[in-house]
PDB file of C-alpha atoms in Angstrom:
ATOM      1  CA  MET L   1     -33.957   8.943  53.127  1.00 52.00           C
ATOM      2  CA  HIS L   2     -31.314   6.838  54.815  1.00 60.00           C
ATOM      3  CA  LYS L   3     -32.297   8.345  58.146  1.00 62.00           C
ATOM      4  CA  TYR L   4     -35.900   7.171  57.845  1.00 65.00           C
ATOM      5  CA  ALA L   5     -34.779   3.652  57.014  1.00 72.00           C
ATOM      6  CA  SER L   6     -32.534   3.412  60.059  1.00 87.00           C
ATOM      7  CA  PRO L   7     -33.983   1.085  62.722  1.00 89.00           C
ATOM      8  CA  LYS L   8     -33.239   3.607  65.476  1.00 90.00           C
ATOM      9  CA  PHE L   9     -35.203   6.405  63.818  1.00 92.00           C
ATOM     10  CA  PHE L  10     -38.006   4.085  62.773  1.00 93.00           C
ATOM     11  CA  TYR L  11     -38.332   2.698  66.305  1.00 94.00           C
ATOM     12  CA  ALA L  12     -38.949   6.198  67.688  1.00 92.00           C
ATOM     13  CA  LEU L  13     -41.286   7.218  64.860  1.00 94.00           C
ATOM     14  CA  ALA L  14     -43.351   4.016  65.176  1.00 95.00           C
ATOM     15  CA  GLY L  15     -43.620   4.554  68.919  1.00 94.00           C
ATOM     16  CA  GLN L  16     -45.138   7.993  68.340  1.00 94.00           C
ATOM     17  CA  LEU L  17     -47.504   6.792  65.620  1.00 96.00           C
ATOM     18  CA  THR L  18     -49.053   3.735  67.297  1.00 96.00           C
ATOM     19  CA  PRO L  19     -51.272   5.538  69.867  1.00 96.00           C
ATOM     20  CA  TRP L  20     -52.772   7.698  67.099  1.00 98.00           C
ATOM     21  CA  LEU L  21     -53.334   4.774  64.787  1.00 97.00           C
ATOM     22  CA  GLY L  22     -54.825   2.769  67.655  1.00 97.00           C
ATOM     23  CA  GLY L  23     -57.221   5.606  68.498  1.00 97.00           C
ATOM     24  CA  LEU L  24     -58.251   5.972  64.871  1.00 97.00           C
ATOM     25  CA  THR L  25     -58.871   2.213  64.685  1.00 97.00           C
ATOM     26  CA  ALA L  26     -61.140   2.366  67.747  1.00 97.00           C
ATOM     27  CA  ILE L  27     -63.194   5.262  66.346  1.00 97.00           C
ATOM     28  CA  LEU L  28     -63.591   3.618  62.935  1.00 97.00           C
ATOM     29  CA  LEU L  29     -64.583   0.299  64.505  1.00 96.00           C
ATOM     30  CA  ILE L  30     -67.177   1.880  66.789  1.00 96.00           C
ATOM     31  CA  VAL L  31     -68.788   3.913  64.003  1.00 96.00           C
ATOM     32  CA  GLY L  32     -68.589   1.007  61.549  1.00 95.00           C
ATOM     33  CA  ILE L  33     -70.171  -1.496  63.934  1.00 95.00           C
ATOM     34  CA  TYR L  34     -72.834   1.006  64.985  1.00 94.00           C
ATOM     35  CA  LEU L  35     -73.841   1.708  61.383  1.00 93.00           C
ATOM     36  CA  GLY L  36     -73.579  -1.968  60.447  1.00 89.00           C
ATOM     37  CA  LEU L  37     -75.605  -3.430  63.304  1.00 91.00           C
ATOM     38  CA  PHE L  38     -78.052  -0.640  64.180  1.00 90.00           C
ATOM     39  CA  ILE L  39     -78.539   1.610  61.170  1.00 89.00           C
ATOM     40  CA  ALA L  40     -78.199  -0.535  58.049  1.00 86.00           C
ATOM     41  CA  PRO L  41     -81.535  -2.182  57.151  1.00 86.00           C
ATOM     42  CA  ALA L  42     -82.016  -5.942  56.826  1.00 84.00           C
ATOM     43  CA  ASP L  43     -81.284  -7.394  53.390  1.00 86.00           C
ATOM     44  CA  TYR L  44     -84.368  -8.212  51.312  1.00 82.00           C
ATOM     45  CA  GLN L  45     -82.975 -11.639  50.372  1.00 83.00           C
ATOM     46  CA  GLN L  46     -80.710 -12.638  53.252  1.00 86.00           C
ATOM     47  CA  GLY L  47     -82.475 -10.939  56.172  1.00 85.00           C
ATOM     48  CA  GLU L  48     -80.208 -10.162  59.130  1.00 87.00           C
ATOM     49  CA  SER L  49     -77.612 -12.809  58.266  1.00 87.00           C
ATOM     50  CA  TYR L  50     -75.927 -10.520  55.737  1.00 89.00           C
ATOM     51  CA  ARG L  51     -74.519  -8.467  58.658  1.00 92.00           C
ATOM     52  CA  ILE L  52     -71.751 -11.090  58.781  1.00 93.00           C
ATOM     53  CA  MET L  53     -70.520  -9.288  55.655  1.00 94.00           C
ATOM     54  CA  PHE L  54     -69.259  -6.370  57.786  1.00 95.00           C
ATOM     55  CA  VAL L  55     -66.578  -8.603  59.309  1.00 96.00           C
ATOM     56  CA  HIS L  56     -66.245 -11.209  56.555  1.00 96.00           C
ATOM     57  CA  VAL L  57     -65.469  -8.876  53.643  1.00 95.00           C
ATOM     58  CA  PRO L  58     -62.956  -6.724  55.559  1.00 96.00           C
ATOM     59  CA  ALA L  59     -61.239  -9.883  56.844  1.00 97.00           C
ATOM     60  CA  ALA L  60     -61.054 -11.347  53.335  1.00 96.00           C
ATOM     61  CA  TRP L  61     -59.795  -8.021  51.975  1.00 96.00           C
ATOM     62  CA  MET L  62     -57.106  -7.896  54.676  1.00 96.00           C
ATOM     63  CA  SER L  63     -56.046 -11.479  53.958  1.00 97.00           C
ATOM     64  CA  MET L  64     -55.097 -10.452  50.406  1.00 96.00           C
ATOM     65  CA  PHE L  65     -53.923  -6.903  51.172  1.00 97.00           C
ATOM     66  CA  ILE L  66     -51.529  -8.101  53.903  1.00 97.00           C
ATOM     67  CA  TYR L  67     -50.225 -10.839  51.613  1.00 97.00           C
ATOM     68  CA  MET L  68     -49.396  -8.280  48.927  1.00 97.00           C
ATOM     69  CA  MET L  69     -47.624  -6.084  51.490  1.00 97.00           C
ATOM     70  CA  MET L  70     -45.732  -9.103  52.810  1.00 97.00           C
ATOM     71  CA  ALA L  71     -44.605 -10.187  49.334  1.00 97.00           C
ATOM     72  CA  GLY L  72     -43.872  -6.591  48.255  1.00 97.00           C
ATOM     73  CA  ALA L  73     -41.739  -5.918  51.335  1.00 97.00           C
ATOM     74  CA  GLY L  74     -40.048  -9.283  50.802  1.00 96.00           C
ATOM     75  CA  ALA L  75     -39.160  -8.286  47.229  1.00 96.00           C
ATOM     76  CA  ILE L  76     -37.762  -4.933  48.398  1.00 95.00           C
ATOM     77  CA  ALA L  77     -35.711  -6.737  51.040  1.00 94.00           C
ATOM     78  CA  LEU L  78     -34.381  -9.163  48.407  1.00 94.00           C
ATOM     79  CA  VAL L  79     -33.370  -6.462  45.921  1.00 94.00           C
ATOM     80  CA  TRP L  80     -32.149  -3.633  48.149  1.00 92.00           C
ATOM     81  CA  ASN L  81     -31.300  -5.564  51.290  1.00 89.00           C
ATOM     82  CA  ILE L  82     -33.243  -3.177  53.537  1.00 91.00           C
ATOM     83  CA  LYS L  83     -33.529  -4.496  57.070  1.00 91.00           C
ATOM     84  CA  LEU L  84     -36.797  -2.691  57.833  1.00 94.00           C
ATOM     85  CA  ALA L  85     -38.446  -4.266  54.782  1.00 95.00           C
ATOM     86  CA  GLU L  86     -37.364  -7.705  56.044  1.00 94.00           C
ATOM     87  CA  ILE L  87     -38.846  -6.978  59.437  1.00 95.00           C
ATOM     88  CA  PHE L  88     -42.086  -5.612  58.021  1.00 96.00           C
ATOM     89  CA  SER L  89     -42.509  -8.637  55.769  1.00 97.00           C
ATOM     90  CA  SER L  90     -42.015 -11.016  58.685  1.00 96.00           C
ATOM     91  CA  VAL L  91     -44.555  -9.319  60.967  1.00 97.00           C
ATOM     92  CA  CYS L  92     -47.221  -9.452  58.238  1.00 97.00           C
ATOM     93  CA  ALA L  93     -47.466 -13.244  58.325  1.00 97.00           C
ATOM     94  CA  PRO L  94     -49.130 -13.922  61.696  1.00 97.00           C
ATOM     95  CA  VAL L  95     -51.585 -11.031  61.328  1.00 98.00           C
ATOM     96  CA  GLY L  96     -52.399 -12.038  57.746  1.00 97.00           C
ATOM     97  CA  ALA L  97     -52.884 -15.656  58.776  1.00 98.00           C
ATOM     98  CA  SER L  98     -55.331 -14.676  61.507  1.00 97.00           C
ATOM     99  CA  PHE L  99     -57.372 -12.500  59.134  1.00 98.00           C
ATOM    100  CA  THR L 100     -57.434 -15.339  56.601  1.00 97.00           C
ATOM    101  CA  PHE L 101     -58.671 -17.654  59.338  1.00 97.00           C
ATOM    102  CA  LEU L 102     -61.339 -15.099  60.277  1.00 97.00           C
ATOM    103  CA  ALA L 103     -62.426 -14.782  56.632  1.00 96.00           C
ATOM    104  CA  LEU L 104     -62.689 -18.582  56.289  1.00 96.00           C
ATOM    105  CA  VAL L 105     -64.645 -19.100  59.518  1.00 96.00           C
ATOM    106  CA  THR L 106     -67.031 -16.159  59.049  1.00 95.00           C
ATOM    107  CA  GLY L 107     -67.547 -17.327  55.469  1.00 93.00           C
ATOM    108  CA  SER L 108     -68.464 -20.721  56.826  1.00 92.00           C
ATOM    109  CA  LEU L 109     -70.817 -19.170  59.378  1.00 93.00           C
ATOM    110  CA  TRP L 110     -72.457 -17.199  56.586  1.00 92.00           C
ATOM    111  CA  GLY L 111     -72.511 -20.110  54.144  1.00 89.00           C
ATOM    112  CA  LYS L 112     -74.314 -22.498  56.487  1.00 88.00           C
ATOM    113  CA  PRO L 113     -77.595 -20.533  56.712  1.00 89.00           C
ATOM    114  CA  MET L 114     -77.417 -19.173  53.140  1.00 87.00           C
ATOM    115  CA  TRP L 115     -76.089 -22.098  51.085  1.00 87.00           C
ATOM    116  CA  GLY L 116     -76.965 -24.880  53.500  1.00 86.00           C
ATOM    117  CA  THR L 117     -73.341 -25.996  53.891  1.00 86.00           C
ATOM    118  CA  TRP L 118     -70.364 -25.012  56.058  1.00 89.00           C
ATOM    119  CA  TRP L 119     -67.877 -25.666  53.296  1.00 88.00           C
ATOM    120  CA  ALA L 120     -67.664 -26.380  49.583  1.00 85.00           C
ATOM    121  CA  TRP L 121     -64.581 -27.114  47.513  1.00 88.00           C
ATOM    122  CA  ASP L 122     -65.305 -24.266  45.165  1.00 86.00           C
ATOM    123  CA  ALA L 123     -62.710 -21.992  43.598  1.00 87.00           C
ATOM    124  CA  ARG L 124     -63.043 -19.010  45.939  1.00 90.00           C
ATOM    125  CA  LEU L 125     -63.047 -21.046  49.143  1.00 91.00           C
ATOM    126  CA  THR L 126     -60.254 -23.353  48.055  1.00 92.00           C
ATOM    127  CA  SER L 127     -57.947 -20.544  46.916  1.00 93.00           C
ATOM    128  CA  GLU L 128     -58.550 -18.690  50.200  1.00 94.00           C
ATOM    129  CA  LEU L 129     -57.657 -21.875  52.090  1.00 96.00           C
ATOM    130  CA  ILE L 130     -54.448 -22.092  50.027  1.00 96.00           C
ATOM    131  CA  LEU L 131     -53.695 -18.507  51.092  1.00 97.00           C
ATOM    132  CA  PHE L 132     -53.981 -19.607  54.717  1.00 97.00           C
ATOM    133  CA  PHE L 133     -51.490 -22.433  54.084  1.00 97.00           C
ATOM    134  CA  LEU L 134     -49.123 -19.980  52.354  1.00 97.00           C
ATOM    135  CA  TYR L 135     -49.056 -17.843  55.505  1.00 97.00           C
ATOM    136  CA  ILE L 136     -48.499 -20.940  57.663  1.00 97.00           C
ATOM    137  CA  GLY L 137     -45.729 -22.101  55.305  1.00 97.00           C
ATOM    138  CA  TYR L 138     -44.104 -18.665  55.483  1.00 97.00           C
ATOM    139  CA  MET L 139     -44.073 -18.758  59.288  1.00 97.00           C
ATOM    140  CA  ALA L 140     -42.824 -22.353  59.405  1.00 97.00           C
ATOM    141  CA  LEU L 141     -40.001 -21.549  56.983  1.00 96.00           C
ATOM    142  CA  GLN L 142     -39.044 -18.489  58.972  1.00 95.00           C
ATOM    143  CA  ALA L 143     -39.015 -20.424  62.234  1.00 95.00           C
ATOM    144  CA  SER L 144     -36.807 -23.108  60.706  1.00 96.00           C
ATOM    145  CA  ILE L 145     -33.930 -20.752  59.763  1.00 95.00           C
ATOM    146  CA  ASP L 146     -31.955 -19.231  62.624  1.00 92.00           C
ATOM    147  CA  ASP L 147     -30.146 -16.447  60.770  1.00 91.00           C
ATOM    148  CA  PRO L 148     -32.719 -13.635  60.248  1.00 88.00           C
ATOM    149  CA  ARG L 149     -31.101 -12.410  57.013  1.00 89.00           C
ATOM    150  CA  ARG L 150     -31.185 -15.860  55.415  1.00 92.00           C
ATOM    151  CA  ALA L 151     -34.704 -16.468  56.730  1.00 94.00           C
ATOM    152  CA  ALA L 152     -35.822 -13.181  55.135  1.00 94.00           C
ATOM    153  CA  ARG L 153     -34.476 -14.216  51.711  1.00 94.00           C
ATOM    154  CA  ALA L 154     -36.065 -17.670  51.833  1.00 96.00           C
ATOM    155  CA  THR L 155     -39.450 -16.414  53.017  1.00 96.00           C
ATOM    156  CA  ALA L 156     -39.453 -13.568  50.453  1.00 96.00           C
ATOM    157  CA  ILE L 157     -39.064 -16.105  47.645  1.00 96.00           C
ATOM    158  CA  LEU L 158     -41.869 -18.248  49.073  1.00 96.00           C
ATOM    159  CA  ALA L 159     -44.120 -15.184  49.407  1.00 96.00           C
ATOM    160  CA  LEU L 160     -43.371 -14.067  45.839  1.00 96.00           C
ATOM    161  CA  VAL L 161     -44.160 -17.496  44.380  1.00 96.00           C
ATOM    162  CA  GLY L 162     -47.443 -17.503  46.303  1.00 95.00           C
ATOM    163  CA  VAL L 163     -48.502 -14.161  44.803  1.00 95.00           C
ATOM    164  CA  VAL L 164     -50.027 -16.053  41.835  1.00 94.00           C
ATOM    165  CA  ASN L 165     -52.748 -17.158  44.227  1.00 94.00           C
ATOM    166  CA  ILE L 166     -53.974 -13.585  44.827  1.00 94.00           C
ATOM    167  CA  PRO L 167     -55.505 -12.927  41.368  1.00 92.00           C
ATOM    168  CA  VAL L 168     -56.899 -16.459  41.486  1.00 91.00           C
ATOM    169  CA  ILE L 169     -58.784 -15.600  44.694  1.00 91.00           C
ATOM    170  CA  HIS L 170     -59.915 -12.246  43.349  1.00 89.00           C
ATOM    171  CA  PHE L 171     -61.172 -13.428  39.959  1.00 87.00           C
ATOM    172  CA  SER L 172     -62.320 -16.895  41.045  1.00 87.00           C
ATOM    173  CA  VAL L 173     -65.943 -15.772  41.226  1.00 82.00           C
ATOM    174  CA  GLU L 174     -65.757 -14.581  37.613  1.00 80.00           C
ATOM    175  CA  TRP L 175     -63.570 -17.307  36.086  1.00 80.00           C
ATOM    176  CA  TRP L 176     -65.451 -20.241  37.546  1.00 78.00           C
ATOM    177  CA  ASN L 177     -69.066 -20.870  38.269  1.00 72.00           C
ATOM    178  CA  THR L 178     -68.894 -20.823  42.048  1.00 71.00           C
ATOM    179  CA  LEU L 179     -71.232 -20.910  44.982  1.00 76.00           C
ATOM    180  CA  HIS L 180     -69.687 -17.702  46.271  1.00 82.00           C
ATOM    181  CA  GLN L 181     -71.511 -14.519  45.375  1.00 78.00           C
ATOM    182  CA  PRO L 182     -69.673 -11.941  43.221  1.00 75.00           C
ATOM    183  CA  ALA L 183     -68.159  -8.818  44.720  1.00 74.00           C
ATOM    184  CA  SER L 184     -70.557  -6.101  45.890  1.00 71.00           C
ATOM    185  CA  VAL L 185     -68.097  -3.231  45.987  1.00 65.00           C
ATOM    186  CA  SER L 186     -65.410  -3.672  43.347  1.00 58.00           C
ATOM    187  CA  LYS L 187     -67.546  -2.431  40.482  1.00 53.00           C
ATOM    188  CA  ILE L 188     -66.362   1.151  40.795  1.00 52.00           C
ATOM    189  CA  GLY L 189     -69.072   3.704  40.045  1.00 56.00           C
ATOM    190  CA  THR L 190     -71.961   1.295  40.136  1.00 60.00           C
ATOM    191  CA  PRO L 191     -71.696  -0.691  43.352  1.00 60.00           C
ATOM    192  CA  SER L 192     -74.523  -3.198  43.645  1.00 72.00           C
ATOM    193  CA  ILE L 193     -75.080  -2.297  47.271  1.00 81.00           C
ATOM    194  CA  HIS L 194     -77.131   0.401  48.983  1.00 85.00           C
ATOM    195  CA  PRO L 195     -75.217   3.350  50.540  1.00 87.00           C
ATOM    196  CA  SER L 196     -76.568   2.496  54.016  1.00 87.00           C
ATOM    197  CA  MET L 197     -74.810  -0.895  53.725  1.00 89.00           C
ATOM    198  CA  LEU L 198     -71.817   0.356  51.769  1.00 91.00           C
ATOM    199  CA  ALA L 199     -70.863   2.993  54.380  1.00 91.00           C
ATOM    200  CA  PRO L 200     -70.353   0.551  57.291  1.00 94.00           C
ATOM    201  CA  LEU L 201     -68.615  -1.908  54.967  1.00 94.00           C
ATOM    202  CA  LEU L 202     -66.068   0.675  53.789  1.00 94.00           C
ATOM    203  CA  LEU L 203     -65.602   1.946  57.369  1.00 95.00           C
ATOM    204  CA  MET L 204     -64.877  -1.582  58.586  1.00 95.00           C
ATOM    205  CA  ILE L 205     -62.403  -2.193  55.752  1.00 96.00           C
ATOM    206  CA  PHE L 206     -60.677   1.078  56.652  1.00 97.00           C
ATOM    207  CA  ALA L 207     -60.755   0.182  60.368  1.00 97.00           C
ATOM    208  CA  PHE L 208     -59.173  -3.239  59.748  1.00 97.00           C
ATOM    209  CA  SER L 209     -56.491  -1.640  57.553  1.00 97.00           C
ATOM    210  CA  VAL L 210     -55.505   0.963  60.161  1.00 98.00           C
ATOM    211  CA  TYR L 211     -55.642  -1.768  62.804  1.00 98.00           C
ATOM    212  CA  PHE L 212     -53.197  -3.831  60.769  1.00 98.00           C
ATOM    213  CA  PHE L 213     -50.668  -0.980  60.595  1.00 97.00           C
ATOM    214  CA  THR L 214     -51.061  -0.373  64.335  1.00 97.00           C
ATOM    215  CA  VAL L 215     -50.252  -3.939  65.342  1.00 97.00           C
ATOM    216  CA  ALA L 216     -47.615  -4.280  62.597  1.00 97.00           C
ATOM    217  CA  LEU L 217     -45.724  -1.286  64.040  1.00 97.00           C
ATOM    218  CA  ILE L 218     -45.881  -2.749  67.562  1.00 97.00           C
ATOM    219  CA  ARG L 219     -44.530  -6.059  66.276  1.00 97.00           C
ATOM    220  CA  MET L 220     -41.825  -4.301  64.244  1.00 96.00           C
ATOM    221  CA  ARG L 221     -40.618  -2.418  67.314  1.00 96.00           C
ATOM    222  CA  ASN L 222     -40.257  -5.706  69.236  1.00 96.00           C
ATOM    223  CA  GLU L 223     -38.329  -7.209  66.351  1.00 94.00           C
ATOM    224  CA  ILE L 224     -36.075  -4.138  66.011  1.00 94.00           C
ATOM    225  CA  LEU L 225     -35.170  -4.258  69.710  1.00 94.00           C
ATOM    226  CA  GLU L 226     -34.188  -7.906  69.437  1.00 92.00           C
ATOM    227  CA  ARG L 227     -32.166  -7.549  66.246  1.00 92.00           C
ATOM    228  CA  GLU L 228     -30.391  -4.375  67.382  1.00 91.00           C
ATOM    229  CA  ARG L 229     -29.696  -5.592  70.916  1.00 89.00           C
ATOM    230  CA  HIS L 230     -25.934  -5.164  70.479  1.00 88.00           C
ATOM    231  CA  THR L 231     -26.210  -1.441  69.733  1.00 89.00           C
ATOM    232  CA  SER L 232     -25.817   1.350  72.249  1.00 88.00           C
ATOM    233  CA  TRP L 233     -29.109   3.016  71.308  1.00 91.00           C
ATOM    234  CA  VAL L 234     -31.098  -0.075  72.316  1.00 91.00           C
ATOM    235  CA  ALA L 235     -29.277  -0.119  75.659  1.00 89.00           C
ATOM    236  CA  GLN L 236     -30.344   3.500  76.108  1.00 88.00           C
ATOM    237  CA  VAL L 237     -33.947   2.777  75.115  1.00 89.00           C
ATOM    238  CA  LEU L 238     -34.097  -0.071  77.631  1.00 89.00           C
ATOM    239  CA  GLU L 239     -32.904   2.160  80.441  1.00 84.00           C
ATOM    240  CA  SER L 240     -35.521   4.786  79.713  1.00 79.00           C
ATOM    241  CA  LYS L 241     -39.266   4.412  80.329  1.00 67.00           C
ATOM    242  CA  THR L 242     -40.768   0.952  80.761  1.00 54.00           C
TER     243      THR L 242
ATOM    244  CA  MET X   1     -85.518  -0.712  70.272  1.00 68.00           C
ATOM    245  CA  ASN X   2     -86.186  -4.319  71.225  1.00 84.00           C
ATOM    246  CA  TRP X   3     -82.999  -6.016  72.479  1.00 87.00           C
ATOM    247  CA  THR X   4     -84.366  -9.564  72.351  1.00 87.00           C
ATOM    248  CA  GLN X   5     -85.189  -9.031  68.722  1.00 85.00           C
ATOM    249  CA  PHE X   6     -81.806  -7.437  68.138  1.00 88.00           C
ATOM    250  CA  PHE X   7     -79.892 -10.408  69.592  1.00 84.00           C
ATOM    251  CA  ALA X   8     -82.063 -12.887  67.713  1.00 83.00           C
ATOM    252  CA  MET X   9     -80.941 -11.341  64.396  1.00 88.00           C
ATOM    253  CA  GLY X  10     -84.020 -12.669  62.636  1.00 84.00           C
ATOM    254  CA  GLY X  11     -83.143 -16.247  63.611  1.00 84.00           C
ATOM    255  CA  TYR X  12     -79.508 -15.914  62.474  1.00 88.00           C
ATOM    256  CA  GLY X  13     -78.232 -14.881  65.931  1.00 87.00           C
ATOM    257  CA  PHE X  14     -75.851 -17.811  66.317  1.00 90.00           C
ATOM    258  CA  TYR X  15     -74.156 -17.189  62.975  1.00 92.00           C
ATOM    259  CA  VAL X  16     -73.980 -13.394  63.283  1.00 92.00           C
ATOM    260  CA  TRP X  17     -72.743 -13.293  66.899  1.00 94.00           C
ATOM    261  CA  SER X  18     -70.252 -16.118  66.385  1.00 94.00           C
ATOM    262  CA  SER X  19     -68.777 -14.112  63.512  1.00 95.00           C
ATOM    263  CA  TYR X  20     -68.534 -10.873  65.483  1.00 95.00           C
ATOM    264  CA  GLY X  21     -67.279 -12.756  68.545  1.00 96.00           C
ATOM    265  CA  LEU X  22     -64.464 -14.432  66.641  1.00 96.00           C
ATOM    266  CA  ALA X  23     -63.570 -11.109  65.006  1.00 96.00           C
ATOM    267  CA  ALA X  24     -63.329  -9.521  68.464  1.00 96.00           C
ATOM    268  CA  VAL X  25     -61.147 -12.367  69.772  1.00 97.00           C
ATOM    269  CA  ILE X  26     -58.786 -12.092  66.802  1.00 97.00           C
ATOM    270  CA  LEU X  27     -58.510  -8.299  67.006  1.00 97.00           C
ATOM    271  CA  ILE X  28     -57.844  -8.414  70.767  1.00 97.00           C
ATOM    272  CA  LEU X  29     -55.310 -11.251  70.538  1.00 96.00           C
ATOM    273  CA  ASN X  30     -53.349  -9.555  67.750  1.00 96.00           C
ATOM    274  CA  LEU X  31     -53.043  -6.486  69.961  1.00 96.00           C
ATOM    275  CA  TYR X  32     -52.461  -8.248  73.278  1.00 97.00           C
ATOM    276  CA  LEU X  33     -49.826 -10.741  72.104  1.00 96.00           C
ATOM    277  CA  PRO X  34     -47.308  -8.208  70.681  1.00 96.00           C
ATOM    278  CA  LEU X  35     -47.824  -5.870  73.677  1.00 96.00           C
ATOM    279  CA  HIS X  36     -47.186  -8.736  76.061  1.00 96.00           C
ATOM    280  CA  ARG X  37     -44.195  -9.794  73.954  1.00 95.00           C
ATOM    281  CA  ARG X  38     -42.872  -6.239  74.216  1.00 94.00           C
ATOM    282  CA  LYS X  39     -42.716  -6.534  78.015  1.00 93.00           C
ATOM    283  CA  THR X  40     -40.914  -9.874  77.783  1.00 94.00           C
ATOM    284  CA  VAL X  41     -38.439  -8.614  75.176  1.00 93.00           C
ATOM    285  CA  ARG X  42     -37.607  -5.527  77.210  1.00 92.00           C
ATOM    286  CA  ARG X  43     -37.105  -7.582  80.360  1.00 92.00           C
ATOM    287  CA  LEU X  44     -34.857 -10.139  78.635  1.00 92.00           C
ATOM    288  CA  LEU X  45     -32.838  -7.508  76.797  1.00 92.00           C
ATOM    289  CA  ARG X  46     -32.271  -5.461  79.948  1.00 90.00           C
ATOM    290  CA  GLU X  47     -30.808  -8.608  81.481  1.00 89.00           C
ATOM    291  CA  PHE X  48     -28.773  -9.190  78.301  1.00 90.00           C
ATOM    292  CA  VAL X  49     -27.298  -5.675  78.386  1.00 87.00           C
ATOM    293  CA  ARG X  50     -26.532  -5.988  82.114  1.00 87.00           C
ATOM    294  CA  LEU X  51     -24.682  -9.292  81.634  1.00 89.00           C
ATOM    295  CA  LYS X  52     -22.770  -7.947  78.639  1.00 85.00           C
ATOM    296  CA  ARG X  53     -21.611  -4.905  80.603  1.00 84.00           C
ATOM    297  CA  SER X  54     -20.569  -6.887  83.652  1.00 86.00           C
ATOM    298  CA  SER X  55     -18.525  -9.353  81.581  1.00 82.00           C
ATOM    299  CA  GLN X  56     -16.804  -6.733  79.434  1.00 73.00           C
ATOM    300  CA  PRO X  57     -14.039  -5.319  81.720  1.00 65.00           C
ATOM    301  CA  GLY X  58     -12.520  -8.711  82.553  1.00 53.00           C
ATOM    302  CA  SER X  59     -12.812 -10.881  79.446  1.00 48.00           C
ATOM    303  CA  GLU X  60     -12.328  -8.682  76.371  1.00 45.00           C
TER     304      GLU X  60
END
């Protein structure tokens, strides 16, 4: 177990995994977009505009999923002081922030033709905007502390406090009377969505998830090299292939 | 199939293609930036290791 948590071993393992994960991402994206744009029929209420869903829902899902990973890894780093957990938590923030931004903007682009407005201060939209600020706050806090170990502790606490926002986002459409439509997929067993639309949606969610792990591993390897620069194994790695 | 019709997206073309376009930009940037950073980090660290080695025999 200790071996797998060593930065040296992880660096090599991540390097072998990324091409495979990247390839899988590409395949999933191609099939998902093909089914979503060419095969799935137009919606009887929303016409063609609903196709925004195939990027909006995965982006929104990722914004929450990445936050939970970031906070979870932060908690592990706090309790067990595991360096890799610190690094993983820190690389989540920029990717999570960009998916949150994507969810907000695509939501806006979907809201304008469907609701007649780019933005409304309703519970779902506002809590998602707060999530975006949590990511930005996390990155700002991290950038303001020079020592990576201290930065990891401070950001983990911030991330853990912000976790309360996640159930608020998820249940906002049920707790409050909002403009935002309720979930189409989460009702396990009886999804209120046709299989021809559900298939590309699930593929895109899967594609975005694998994509996240691909880019997270690349970022982690960069971070490991920098933090371990005093070790002999990094010197060896630098001498080898470019 | 009719491509003009496809790009029009039933009148929602602007909204649909802006969404997919932004998604593409974000996916590409999140891949490009860390790969580019990797090159920079490796270059800087190679320099760092070289300087450390050259200063070691004399000073410490």
